[in-house]
Coordinates of C-alpha atoms and ligand atoms in Angstrom, one line a residue:
X1 CA -27.7 58.4 16.9
X2 CA -24.1 59.5 16.4
X3 CA -22.4 59.7 13.1
X4 CA -20.3 56.8 12.0
X5 CA -17.5 59.0 10.7
X6 CA -14.4 58.1 12.4
X7 CA -11.9 59.8 10.1
X8 CA -11.5 63.5 10.6
X9 CA -9.5 65.6 8.1
X10 CA -6.4 65.9 10.2
X11 CA -5.9 62.6 11.8
X12 CA -8.1 59.7 12.5
X13 CA -10.8 60.3 15.1
X14 CA -11.3 56.9 16.7
X15 CA -14.7 55.3 17.3
X16 CA -15.6 54.0 20.7
X17 CA -18.7 51.9 21.6
X18 CA -20.3 52.3 25.0
X19 CA -22.4 49.4 26.1
X20 CA -24.5 49.9 29.3
X21 CA -28.2 49.3 30.1
X22 CA -28.5 52.4 32.2
X23 CA -29.1 55.6 30.3
X24 CA -27.4 57.8 33.0
X25 CA -24.2 55.8 32.9
X26 CA -24.1 56.0 29.1
X27 CA -24.6 59.8 29.2
X28 CA -21.9 60.4 31.8
X29 CA -19.3 58.2 30.2
X30 CA -20.2 59.5 26.8
X31 CA -19.6 63.1 27.8
X32 CA -16.1 62.2 29.1
X33 CA -15.1 60.3 26.0
X34 CA -16.7 62.5 23.4
X35 CA -14.0 65.1 23.9
X36 CA -11.6 63.0 22.0
X37 CA -13.5 60.3 20.3
X38 CA -16.5 59.6 18.2
X39 CA -19.0 57.6 20.4
X40 CA -21.7 55.1 19.6
X41 CA -24.0 53.4 22.1
X42 CA -25.8 50.1 22.8
X43 CA -28.1 49.1 25.6
X44 CA -27.2 45.5 25.9
X45 CA -24.9 42.8 24.5
X46 CA -27.2 41.9 21.6
X47 CA -27.4 45.5 20.4
X48 CA -23.7 45.9 20.9
X49 CA -23.0 42.9 18.8
X50 CA -25.0 44.2 15.9
X51 CA -23.1 47.5 16.1
X52 CA -19.8 45.8 16.2
X53 CA -20.6 43.6 13.2
X54 CA -21.4 46.7 11.2
X55 CA -18.1 48.4 12.2
X56 CA -15.5 45.7 12.7
X57 CA -12.9 47.7 10.8
X58 CA -13.4 51.1 12.3
X59 CA -14.2 50.4 15.9
X60 CA -11.2 51.2 18.2
X61 CA -12.6 50.3 21.6
X62 CA -15.6 48.9 23.5
X63 CA -16.5 50.1 27.0
X64 CA -18.6 47.3 28.4
X65 CA -21.0 46.9 31.3
X66 CA -21.2 43.3 32.6
X67 CA -24.7 43.0 34.1
X68 CA -27.3 43.8 31.4
X69 CA -30.6 42.3 30.2
X70 CA -31.0 40.3 26.9
X71 CA -27.3 39.6 26.5
X72 CA -24.9 40.4 29.3
X73 CA -21.3 41.5 29.0
X74 CA -19.9 38.0 29.7
X75 CA -21.8 36.5 26.8
X76 CA -20.8 39.3 24.5
X77 CA -17.1 38.8 25.4
X78 CA -17.4 35.1 24.7
X79 CA -18.8 35.9 21.2
X80 CA -16.1 38.4 20.5
X81 CA -13.2 36.4 21.7
X82 CA -14.0 33.4 19.5
X83 CA -14.0 35.5 16.3
X84 CA -10.6 36.7 15.0
X85 CA -12.3 39.6 13.3
X86 CA -13.3 41.0 16.7
X87 CA -11.0 39.5 19.2
X88 CA -8.4 42.2 18.7
X89 CA -10.7 45.1 19.6
X90 CA -9.7 46.2 23.1
X91 CA -12.5 46.0 25.7
X92 CA -12.7 47.9 29.0
X93 CA -15.1 46.5 31.6
X94 CA -17.3 49.0 33.5
X95 CA -18.1 47.7 36.9
X96 CA -19.2 48.7 40.4
X97 CA -17.4 45.8 42.0
X98 CA -14.1 46.7 43.4
X99 CA -12.9 43.1 43.0
X100 CA -13.6 43.0 39.3
X101 CA -10.1 43.3 38.0
X102 CA -9.2 39.7 38.0
X103 CA -12.6 38.7 36.6
X104 CA -12.4 41.3 33.8
X105 CA -8.9 40.2 32.7
X106 CA -10.1 36.6 32.9
X107 CA -12.8 37.1 30.3
X108 CA -10.3 38.8 28.0
X109 CA -10.8 42.5 28.8
X110 CA -7.8 44.8 28.7
X111 CA -8.7 46.9 31.7
X112 CA -11.6 48.0 33.9
X113 CA -13.1 51.3 35.0
X114 CA -14.8 51.4 38.4
X115 CA -18.2 53.0 38.7
X116 CA -19.1 55.7 39.6
X117 CA -17.2 57.7 37.0
X118 CA -15.7 60.3 39.4
X119 CA -12.3 60.8 37.7
X120 CA -13.0 61.7 34.1
X121 CA -9.3 62.5 33.4
X122 CA -8.2 59.1 34.5
X123 CA -10.9 57.4 32.4
X124 CA -9.9 59.3 29.3
X125 CA -6.2 58.5 29.8
X126 CA -7.0 54.9 30.2
X127 CA -9.0 54.7 27.0
X128 CA -6.3 56.5 25.1
X129 CA -3.5 54.4 26.4
X130 CA -5.3 51.2 25.6
X131 CA -6.2 52.2 22.1
X132 CA -2.6 53.2 21.3
X133 CA -1.4 49.9 22.7
X134 CA -3.8 47.9 20.6
X135 CA -2.8 49.8 17.5
X136 CA 0.8 49.2 18.1
X137 CA 0.1 45.5 18.4
X138 CA -1.8 45.4 15.1
X139 CA 1.1 47.2 13.4
X140 CA 3.5 44.6 14.6
X141 CA 1.2 41.8 13.6
X142 CA 0.8 43.3 10.2
X143 CA 4.5 42.8 9.6
X144 CA 4.4 39.5 11.2
X145 CA 1.9 38.1 8.7
X146 CA 1.8 38.4 5.0
X147 CA -1.0 40.7 3.8
X148 CA -2.3 38.4 1.0
X149 CA -2.4 35.2 2.9
X150 CA -2.3 36.0 6.6
X151 CA 0.5 33.5 6.9
X152 CA 3.7 34.3 8.9
X153 CA 6.4 36.2 6.9
X154 CA 9.6 34.3 6.6
X155 CA 11.3 36.0 9.5
X156 CA 8.5 35.5 11.9
X157 CA 7.9 32.0 10.7
X158 CA 11.4 31.1 11.8
X159 CA 10.9 32.8 15.1
X160 CA 7.7 30.8 15.6
X161 CA 9.5 27.6 14.7
X162 CA 11.9 28.3 17.6
X163 CA 9.0 28.9 19.9
X164 CA 7.4 25.7 18.7
X165 CA 10.6 23.8 19.5
X166 CA 10.6 25.3 23.0
X167 CA 7.1 24.0 23.6
X168 CA 7.6 20.6 22.1
X169 CA 11.3 19.9 22.3
X170 CA 10.8 16.1 21.8
X171 CA 8.3 16.2 18.9
X172 CA 10.0 15.0 15.7
X173 CA 9.4 17.7 13.1
X174 CA 9.7 18.1 9.3
X175 CA 10.6 21.2 7.3
X176 CA 8.6 21.5 4.1
X177 CA 9.0 24.0 1.2
X178 CA 6.3 24.3 -1.3
X179 CA 6.7 26.2 -4.6
X180 CA 4.4 26.8 -7.6
X181 CA 6.0 25.8 -10.9
X182 CA 6.5 28.6 -13.3
X183 CA 4.5 31.0 -11.2
X184 CA 5.6 34.0 -13.2
X185 CA 4.0 32.4 -16.2
X186 CA 0.7 31.9 -14.4
X187 CA 0.7 35.6 -13.6
X188 CA 1.5 36.5 -17.2
X189 CA -1.0 34.1 -18.7
X190 CA -3.9 34.5 -16.4
X191 CA -3.2 37.9 -14.7
X192 CA -2.1 38.9 -11.3
X193 CA -5.5 38.6 -9.7
X194 CA -5.6 34.9 -10.6
X195 CA -2.0 34.6 -9.4
X196 CA -3.1 36.0 -6.0
X197 CA -6.0 33.6 -6.0
X198 CA -3.6 30.7 -6.5
X199 CA -1.4 31.9 -3.6
X200 CA -4.3 32.5 -1.2
X201 CA -5.9 29.1 -2.1
X202 CA -2.7 27.3 -1.3
X203 CA -2.4 29.3 1.9
X204 CA -5.9 28.2 3.0
X205 CA -5.0 24.6 2.5
X206 CA -1.8 25.0 4.5
X207 CA -3.7 26.7 7.3
X208 CA -6.1 23.8 7.6
X209 CA -3.3 21.3 7.5
X210 CA -1.2 22.9 10.2
X211 CA -4.2 23.5 12.4
X212 CA -4.7 19.7 12.4
X213 CA -1.1 18.8 13.0
X214 CA 0.1 21.4 15.5
X215 CA 2.3 23.0 12.9
X216 CA 3.0 26.4 11.5
X217 CA 2.9 27.8 8.0
X218 CA 4.6 30.8 6.4
X219 CA 5.0 32.5 3.1
X220 CA 8.6 33.0 2.3
X221 CA 8.4 34.6 -1.1
X222 CA 6.0 35.2 -4.0
X223 CA 5.3 31.5 -4.7
X224 CA 7.2 30.0 -1.8
X225 CA 5.6 28.5 1.3
X226 CA 7.2 27.1 4.4
X227 CA 5.5 24.5 6.6
X228 CA 6.9 23.2 9.9
X229 CA 4.9 20.1 11.0
X230 CA 5.0 17.0 13.1
X231 CA 7.0 14.3 11.3
X232 CA 4.9 12.7 8.6
X233 CA 6.0 9.6 6.6
X234 CA 3.7 10.0 3.6
X235 CA 4.0 13.3 1.7
X236 CA 2.1 12.1 -1.4
X237 CA -1.1 12.4 0.7
X238 CA -0.3 15.9 1.8
X239 CA 0.7 17.0 -1.6
X240 CA -2.5 15.5 -3.1
X241 CA -4.6 17.3 -0.6
X242 CA -3.0 20.7 -1.5
X243 CA -3.3 20.0 -5.2
X244 CA -6.9 19.0 -5.0
X245 CA -7.7 22.1 -2.9
X246 CA -6.0 24.2 -5.5
X247 CA -8.0 22.7 -8.3
X248 CA -11.3 23.1 -6.4
X249 CA -10.4 26.6 -5.3
X250 CA -9.3 27.9 -8.7
X251 CA -11.0 25.7 -11.2
X252 CA -7.7 25.3 -12.9
X253 CA -5.9 21.9 -13.0
X254 CA -2.9 22.9 -15.0
X255 CA -1.0 24.5 -12.1
X256 CA 1.7 22.2 -10.7
X257 CA 3.4 22.3 -7.3
X258 CA 6.8 21.0 -6.2
X259 CA 7.6 20.2 -2.6
X260 CA 10.9 19.6 -0.8
X261 CA 10.9 17.9 2.6
X262 CA 13.6 17.7 5.2
X263 CA 12.3 15.1 7.6
X264 CA 13.1 14.8 11.3
X265 CA 15.0 18.1 11.3
X266 CA 18.1 18.5 13.4
X267 CA 16.9 21.0 16.0
X268 CA 20.4 22.1 16.7
X269 CA 20.5 23.9 13.4
X270 CA 18.7 27.2 13.0
X271 CA 15.4 27.1 11.2
X272 CA 16.7 29.0 8.1
X273 CA 19.1 26.2 7.6
X274 CA 16.5 23.5 7.9
X275 CA 14.4 25.2 5.3
X276 CA 17.5 25.7 3.1
X277 CA 17.7 21.9 3.0
X278 CA 14.0 21.5 2.2
X279 CA 14.5 24.1 -0.6
X280 CA 17.5 22.2 -1.8
X281 CA 15.4 19.1 -2.2
X282 CA 12.7 21.1 -3.8
X283 CA 15.1 22.5 -6.4
X284 CA 16.1 19.1 -7.6
X285 CA 12.6 18.8 -9.2
X286 CA 13.2 20.0 -12.7
X287 CA 10.1 19.2 -14.6
X288 CA 7.5 21.9 -14.4
X289 CA 4.6 19.9 -15.7
X290 CA 3.8 17.5 -12.9
X291 CA 3.2 17.7 -9.2
X292 CA 6.0 16.2 -7.1
X293 CA 7.9 16.1 -3.9
X294 CA 11.5 15.1 -3.0
X295 CA 12.9 14.2 0.4
X296 CA 16.2 15.6 1.5
X297 CA 18.7 12.7 1.8
X298 CA 22.4 11.9 2.3
X299 CA 23.4 12.4 -1.3
X300 CA 21.8 15.8 -1.2
X301 CA 23.8 16.5 2.0
X302 CA 27.0 15.7 0.1
X303 CA 26.0 17.8 -2.8
X304 CA 25.1 20.6 -0.4
X305 CA 28.6 20.5 1.0
X306 CA 30.1 20.4 -2.5
X307 CA 27.9 23.4 -3.5
X308 CA 28.9 25.3 -0.4
X309 CA 32.5 24.6 -1.1
X310 CA 32.2 25.9 -4.6
X311 CA 30.5 29.0 -3.4
X312 CA 33.2 29.6 -0.8
X313 CA 36.0 29.0 -3.3
X314 CA 34.7 31.1 -6.1
X315 CA 36.2 34.5 -5.4
X316 CA 39.7 33.1 -4.7
X317 CA 39.2 31.0 -7.9
X318 CA 38.7 34.2 -9.9
X319 CA 41.7 35.9 -8.3
X320 CA 44.0 33.0 -8.8
X321 CA 42.8 32.6 -12.4
X322 CA 41.5 29.0 -11.9
X323 CA 38.7 29.8 -14.3
X324 CA 39.6 29.0 -17.9
X325 CA 37.7 30.1 -21.0
X326 CA 37.4 27.5 -23.7
X327 CA 36.3 28.2 -27.3
X328 CA 34.0 26.0 -29.4
X329 CA 34.0 26.8 -33.1
X330 CA 30.8 27.4 -35.0
X331 CA 30.9 26.4 -38.6
X332 CA 29.0 27.9 -41.5
X333 CA 27.5 24.9 -43.5
X334 CA 25.7 26.8 -46.3
X335 CA 28.4 26.2 -49.0
X336 CA 30.0 23.0 -50.2
X337 CA 32.5 22.8 -47.3
X338 CA 31.9 23.8 -43.7
X339 CA 33.8 27.1 -42.9
X340 CA 34.9 28.3 -39.5
X341 CA 32.6 31.3 -38.7
X342 CA 33.0 32.2 -35.0
X343 CA 33.6 30.9 -31.5
X344 CA 31.6 30.5 -28.4
X345 CA 33.3 31.2 -25.1
X346 CA 32.6 28.5 -22.5
X347 CA 33.9 28.6 -19.0
X348 CA 35.6 25.8 -17.0
X349 CA 36.9 25.8 -13.5
X350 CA 40.3 24.2 -12.9
X351 CA 39.6 23.7 -9.2
X352 CA 42.6 22.8 -6.9
X353 CA 40.8 19.9 -5.3
X354 CA 38.2 18.8 -7.7
X355 CA 40.1 19.1 -11.0
X356 CA 38.3 20.4 -14.1
X357 CA 34.7 21.3 -13.1
X358 CA 32.2 21.8 -15.9
X359 CA 30.0 24.8 -15.9
X360 CA 26.9 22.7 -15.4
X361 CA 28.1 22.2 -11.8
X362 CA 28.6 25.8 -10.9
X363 CA 26.8 28.1 -13.3
X364 CA 23.3 27.2 -12.1
X365 CA 24.5 27.4 -8.5
X366 CA 26.0 30.8 -9.0
X367 CA 22.9 32.0 -10.8
X368 CA 21.0 31.4 -7.5
X369 CA 23.1 33.7 -5.5
X370 CA 24.2 36.3 -8.0
X371 CA 27.8 35.2 -8.2
X372 CA 27.4 34.4 -11.8
X373 CA 27.6 38.0 -12.7
X374 CA 31.1 38.3 -11.5
X375 CA 32.0 35.2 -13.5
X376 CA 30.3 36.4 -16.6
X377 CA 32.1 39.7 -16.6
X378 CA 35.3 37.8 -16.3
X379 CA 34.5 35.6 -19.3
X380 CA 33.3 38.7 -21.3
X381 CA 36.6 40.4 -20.7
X382 CA 38.6 37.3 -21.5
X383 CA 36.7 36.7 -24.7
X384 CA 37.1 40.3 -25.9
X385 CA 40.8 40.3 -25.1
X386 CA 41.1 37.0 -26.9
X387 CA 39.4 38.3 -30.0
X388 CA 41.8 41.3 -29.9
X389 CA 44.8 39.0 -29.7
X390 CA 43.6 36.9 -32.6
X391 CA 43.0 40.0 -34.6
X392 CA 46.5 41.2 -34.0
X393 CA 48.1 37.8 -34.6
X394 CA 46.1 36.7 -37.7
X395 CA 44.7 40.0 -39.1
X396 CA 41.2 38.6 -39.0
X397 CA 38.4 39.2 -36.6
X398 CA 36.9 36.1 -35.2
X399 CA 33.4 36.9 -33.9
X400 CA 33.1 35.6 -30.4
X401 CA 29.9 34.8 -28.6
X402 CA 29.5 34.9 -24.8
X403 CA 26.8 33.7 -22.5
X404 CA 24.6 36.2 -20.8
X405 CA 22.8 35.0 -17.7
X406 CA 19.3 36.2 -16.9
X407 CA 20.7 38.0 -13.9
X408 CA 22.9 40.1 -16.2
X409 CA 19.7 41.4 -17.8
X410 CA 18.8 43.2 -14.6
X411 CA 22.2 45.0 -14.4
X412 CA 21.5 48.6 -15.1
X413 CA 25.1 49.0 -16.3
X414 CA 25.0 46.2 -18.8
X415 CA 24.8 48.4 -21.9
X416 CA 27.7 50.6 -20.6
X417 CA 29.7 47.7 -19.5
X418 CA 29.6 45.9 -22.9
X419 CA 30.2 49.0 -24.9
X420 CA 33.3 49.9 -22.9
X421 CA 34.5 46.3 -23.3
X422 CA 34.3 46.3 -27.1
X423 CA 35.8 49.8 -27.3
X424 CA 38.7 49.0 -25.1
X425 CA 39.5 45.9 -27.2
X426 CA 39.0 47.5 -30.5
X427 CA 36.2 45.1 -31.5
X428 CA 33.2 46.1 -33.6
X429 CA 30.0 45.3 -31.6
X430 CA 28.7 43.3 -34.6
X431 CA 31.6 40.8 -33.9
X432 CA 30.6 40.4 -30.3
X433 CA 27.6 38.1 -29.9
X434 CA 25.4 37.7 -26.9
X435 CA 23.8 34.4 -26.2
X436 CA 20.8 34.8 -24.0
X437 CA 19.0 31.7 -22.8
X438 CA 15.5 31.2 -23.9
X439 CA 14.1 30.9 -20.4
X440 CA 15.3 34.5 -19.6
X441 CA 12.8 35.7 -22.2
X442 CA 9.9 33.9 -20.6
X443 CA 11.0 35.1 -17.2
X444 CA 10.8 38.7 -17.8
X445 CA 9.9 39.5 -21.3
X446 CA 9.4 43.2 -21.1
X447 CA 12.7 44.1 -19.4
X448 CA 14.6 41.8 -21.7
X449 CA 13.0 43.2 -24.9
X450 CA 13.9 46.6 -23.7
X451 CA 17.5 45.6 -22.9
X452 CA 18.0 43.6 -26.1
X453 CA 16.6 46.5 -28.2
X454 CA 19.2 48.9 -26.8
X455 CA 22.0 46.4 -27.2
X456 CA 21.1 45.7 -30.8
X457 CA 20.9 49.4 -31.5
X458 CA 24.6 49.5 -30.7
X459 CA 25.2 46.7 -33.1
X460 CA 25.6 43.7 -30.8
X461 CA 24.1 40.6 -32.2
X462 CA 21.8 38.5 -30.0
X463 CA 21.3 34.8 -30.2
X464 CA 18.5 33.1 -28.3
X465 CA 20.2 30.1 -26.6
X466 CA 18.8 26.7 -25.7
X467 CA 15.7 27.1 -28.0
X468 CA 13.6 24.0 -27.6
X469 CA 14.8 23.1 -24.1
X470 CA 12.0 24.8 -22.2
X471 CA 9.0 26.9 -22.8
X472 CA 9.8 27.8 -26.4
X473 CA 7.2 29.0 -28.7
X474 CA 7.6 30.3 -32.2
X475 CA 5.2 33.0 -31.2
X476 CA 7.8 34.3 -28.9
X477 CA 10.5 34.3 -31.5
X478 CA 8.3 36.4 -33.8
X479 CA 7.8 38.9 -31.1
X480 CA 11.4 39.2 -29.9
X481 CA 14.3 41.2 -31.3
X482 CA 16.9 38.5 -32.0
X483 CA 19.4 37.8 -34.8
X484 CA 19.7 34.0 -34.5
X485 CA 18.1 31.0 -32.9
X486 CA 20.3 28.4 -31.3
X487 CA 18.5 25.0 -31.3
X488 CA 19.2 23.1 -28.1
X489 CA 21.2 19.9 -28.0
X490 CA 18.1 18.1 -26.9
X491 CA 16.3 18.9 -30.1
X492 CA 19.2 17.9 -32.3
X493 CA 20.1 14.7 -30.4
X494 CA 17.3 12.6 -31.9
X495 CA 16.9 13.9 -35.4
X496 CA 18.9 11.1 -36.9
X497 CA 16.7 8.5 -35.2
X498 CA 13.2 10.0 -35.1
X499 CA 11.3 11.3 -38.1
X500 CA 9.1 13.4 -35.8
X501 CA 12.0 15.2 -34.2
X502 CA 13.5 15.9 -37.6
X503 CA 10.2 17.4 -38.9
X504 CA 10.0 19.6 -35.9
X505 CA 13.5 20.9 -36.5
X506 CA 12.6 21.4 -40.2
X507 CA 9.6 23.4 -39.2
X508 CA 11.5 25.7 -36.9
X509 CA 14.2 26.3 -39.5
X510 CA 11.5 27.1 -42.1
X511 CA 9.7 29.6 -39.9
X512 CA 12.9 31.2 -38.7
X513 CA 13.9 31.6 -42.3
X514 CA 10.6 33.2 -43.1
X515 CA 11.4 35.7 -40.3
X516 CA 14.9 36.2 -41.6
X517 CA 16.5 34.8 -38.5
X518 CA 19.3 32.4 -38.9
X519 CA 19.4 29.1 -37.1
X520 CA 22.4 27.6 -35.3
X521 CA 22.3 23.9 -34.4
X522 CA 24.1 23.0 -31.2
X523 CA 25.3 19.6 -30.1
X524 CA 25.8 18.1 -33.5
X525 CA 27.7 14.9 -32.9
X526 CA 27.8 12.9 -36.1
X527 CA 27.9 13.1 -39.9
X528 CA 24.3 12.1 -40.3
X529 CA 23.0 14.9 -38.0
X530 CA 25.2 17.3 -39.9
X531 CA 23.8 16.2 -43.3
X532 CA 20.2 16.3 -42.2
X533 CA 20.6 19.8 -40.8
X534 CA 22.3 20.9 -44.0
X535 CA 19.5 19.6 -46.0
X536 CA 17.0 21.2 -43.7
X537 CA 18.5 24.6 -44.4
X538 CA 20.3 25.2 -41.1
X539 CA 23.1 27.7 -41.6
X540 CA 25.5 27.2 -38.7
X541 CA 26.6 24.2 -36.7
X542 CA 28.3 23.8 -33.4
X543 CA 29.1 20.4 -31.9
X544 CA 31.6 17.7 -31.1
X545 CA 31.3 16.5 -34.7
X546 CA 33.6 19.4 -35.6
X547 CA 35.2 20.2 -32.3
X548 CA 34.8 20.2 -28.6
X549 CA 35.4 23.4 -26.7
X550 CA 39.2 23.9 -26.7
X551 CA 41.8 26.2 -25.2
X552 CA 42.8 29.2 -27.3
X553 CA 46.1 27.7 -28.5
X554 CA 44.2 24.8 -29.9
X555 CA 41.6 27.0 -31.5
X556 CA 44.3 28.8 -33.3
X557 CA 45.0 25.7 -35.4
X558 CA 41.5 26.0 -36.8
X559 CA 42.1 29.7 -37.6
X560 CA 45.4 28.9 -39.3
X561 CA 43.7 26.1 -41.4
X562 CA 40.9 28.5 -42.4
X563 CA 43.4 31.2 -43.4
X564 CA 45.4 28.6 -45.5
X565 CA 42.2 27.8 -47.4
X566 CA 40.8 31.2 -47.8
X567 CA 43.7 33.6 -47.5
X568 CA 41.7 36.9 -48.0
X569 CA 41.7 39.0 -44.8
X570 CA 38.9 40.6 -42.8
X571 CA 36.2 39.1 -40.7
X572 CA 36.0 35.4 -40.9
Ligands
LIG601 P1 25.3 26.3 -23.6 O1 25.5 27.8 -23.7 O2 24.1 25.7 -24.3 O3 26.6 25.7 -24.2 C1 26.7 24.6 -25.1 C2 27.0 23.4 -24.3 O4 26.9 22.3 -25.1 C3 28.5 23.4 -23.8 O5 28.5 22.7 -22.6 C4 29.2 22.6 -24.9 O6 30.3 22.0 -24.4 C5 28.1 21.5 -25.1 N1 28.2 20.9 -26.4 C6 28.7 21.4 -27.5 N2 28.7 20.5 -28.5 C7 28.2 19.4 -28.0 C8 27.9 18.1 -28.6 O7 28.1 17.8 -29.7 N3 27.4 17.2 -27.7 C9 27.2 17.5 -26.4 N4 26.7 16.5 -25.7 N5 27.4 18.7 -25.9 C10 27.9 19.6 -26.7 P2 29.4 23.3 -21.4 O8 30.6 24.0 -21.8 O9 29.5 22.2 -20.4 O10 28.4 24.4 -20.8 C11 27.2 24.1 -20.3 C12 26.4 25.3 -20.0 O11 27.0 26.2 -19.0 C13 26.3 26.3 -21.2 O12 25.3 25.8 -22.1 C14 25.9 27.6 -20.6 O13 24.5 27.6 -20.3 C15 26.7 27.5 -19.3 N6 27.9 28.3 -19.5 C16 29.1 28.0 -20.0 N7 29.9 29.0 -19.9 C17 29.2 30.1 -19.3 C18 29.5 31.4 -19.0 O14 30.6 31.9 -19.2 N8 28.5 32.2 -18.5 C19 27.3 31.6 -18.3 N9 26.4 32.4 -17.7 N10 27.0 30.4 -18.6 C20 27.9 29.6 -19.1
LIG602 CA1 25.5 29.3 -25.1
LIG603 CA1 22.6 26.2 -25.7

């Protein structure tokens, strides 16, 4: 018996299986092939099949006689062709019949070699060429499909969607996008292996769904799946099926999926665009704690057009100074009377067609495509320049805070950029505050901790924004390097009505105090909320109760008032 080794030290020495019931034939053919390949032998289809099963991953080629006892070549071919593990192994049929070519190809062989074997060079060349060809094909198909799931990659998925349309031009089709809610957290909490399990379990569900419906499935990103299937009017059934499969497959019922569906796609648009729409619908699902699906509709179409217009207009908007920075005061409420302490810079867009557009309409949109970084840098410059002007005009430094998007955290130049900014404007970094949204911390905690530590070492102060809006935990606050906690508007809104909400806020303030982190309450709208927060020990307040975000000229009145009351100079 030959050795199974198929990997030599230099390159890979491929393994070839010769199947023939006649000893002489095996010997002759073996001698020819052995010059370049490792060879193993079998006397009939049955024996060959056992060999193949043992070596599915290392076998490069099968040379197969057709007429044999026990199991003949035809039967073996039938077995191999129906199993995807073996169907890609190239087979050359060995035959004495001169008319065998058509028959060989019919049963799925790649080529045939006529007996007797009187032209060794030709035989060797054929074997070599076919092995190379088969390997090229698997390389291509390796890129074509995603390694973890075996689903098409995005690019190939879209190509296959086009092929599908060519075959079934009149079949009404739906484009479906499926995402896993907070997938990064699943990875963090349960480990990558479990994350992979989640992904491959979903993929298995999708495979069985598309095989029943003449559709195709692909993996478009870490937790993003595309499905292109025959139009279906009830997506709750489909979603339930995937969710149940996921629970059965992983034993975990706390993972939630969201699905966006663009029904009866317009086949005149390219597949990418169809799935953009499905994704658009999918993105409208905000809650991360339930399974749900949304169908793309007319209002989304209008919003899509609006979003596209904003994206198109952004660069010109920056050049033409259509973006305006407003300032909302933060008041210190520890003493008897509230005292102006600092300002938060908030952007607005004075759009030539739409009028004043609030940041909620474009910041999340620009976060998706990276445009937000350009905008943020603009605001950071403006805010620093404004602080400088105020300092020159009033002789006091008004600390300003700016919003830092999670994308900015990935900017390797962030530290340098901010340092140069404060230097150029003669501001002490301690008077330049960076508000980082809480969800950025949960997204990528290691990188953010690293970045924030560096920034704090330079003196910048860091506030965790929107605390209480998402995945907040006080654990997280204890572990993170921050100077202040900004309680989200949602938390504050109900404290004057609900005892429970108030106790919650009280608890957060107490714990933060224990950790020597100050607390800023945002969205304070009335006297009662203000009083309750003051009693609870909150130190700084921001909200319409004191002032809306205003233009710098209007903000100056607050500064002047403050200076009249406390004329000593320095930092506010
Ligand atoms: P944020 O950072 O949490 O900003 C506070 C938001 O609460 C502001 O909304 C502010 O106008 C609003 N607000 C303040 N007091 C009250 C109140 O008493 N009641 C109510 N209902 N709302 C109040 P705005 O200016 O519309 O900004 C919304 C969000 O857009 C901001 O939330 C921030 O996440 C983002 N944003 C604003 N400017 C920028 C920026 O320059 N860069 C980035 N990346 N994001 C920005
Ligand atoms: Ca903020
Ligand atoms: Ca906030």
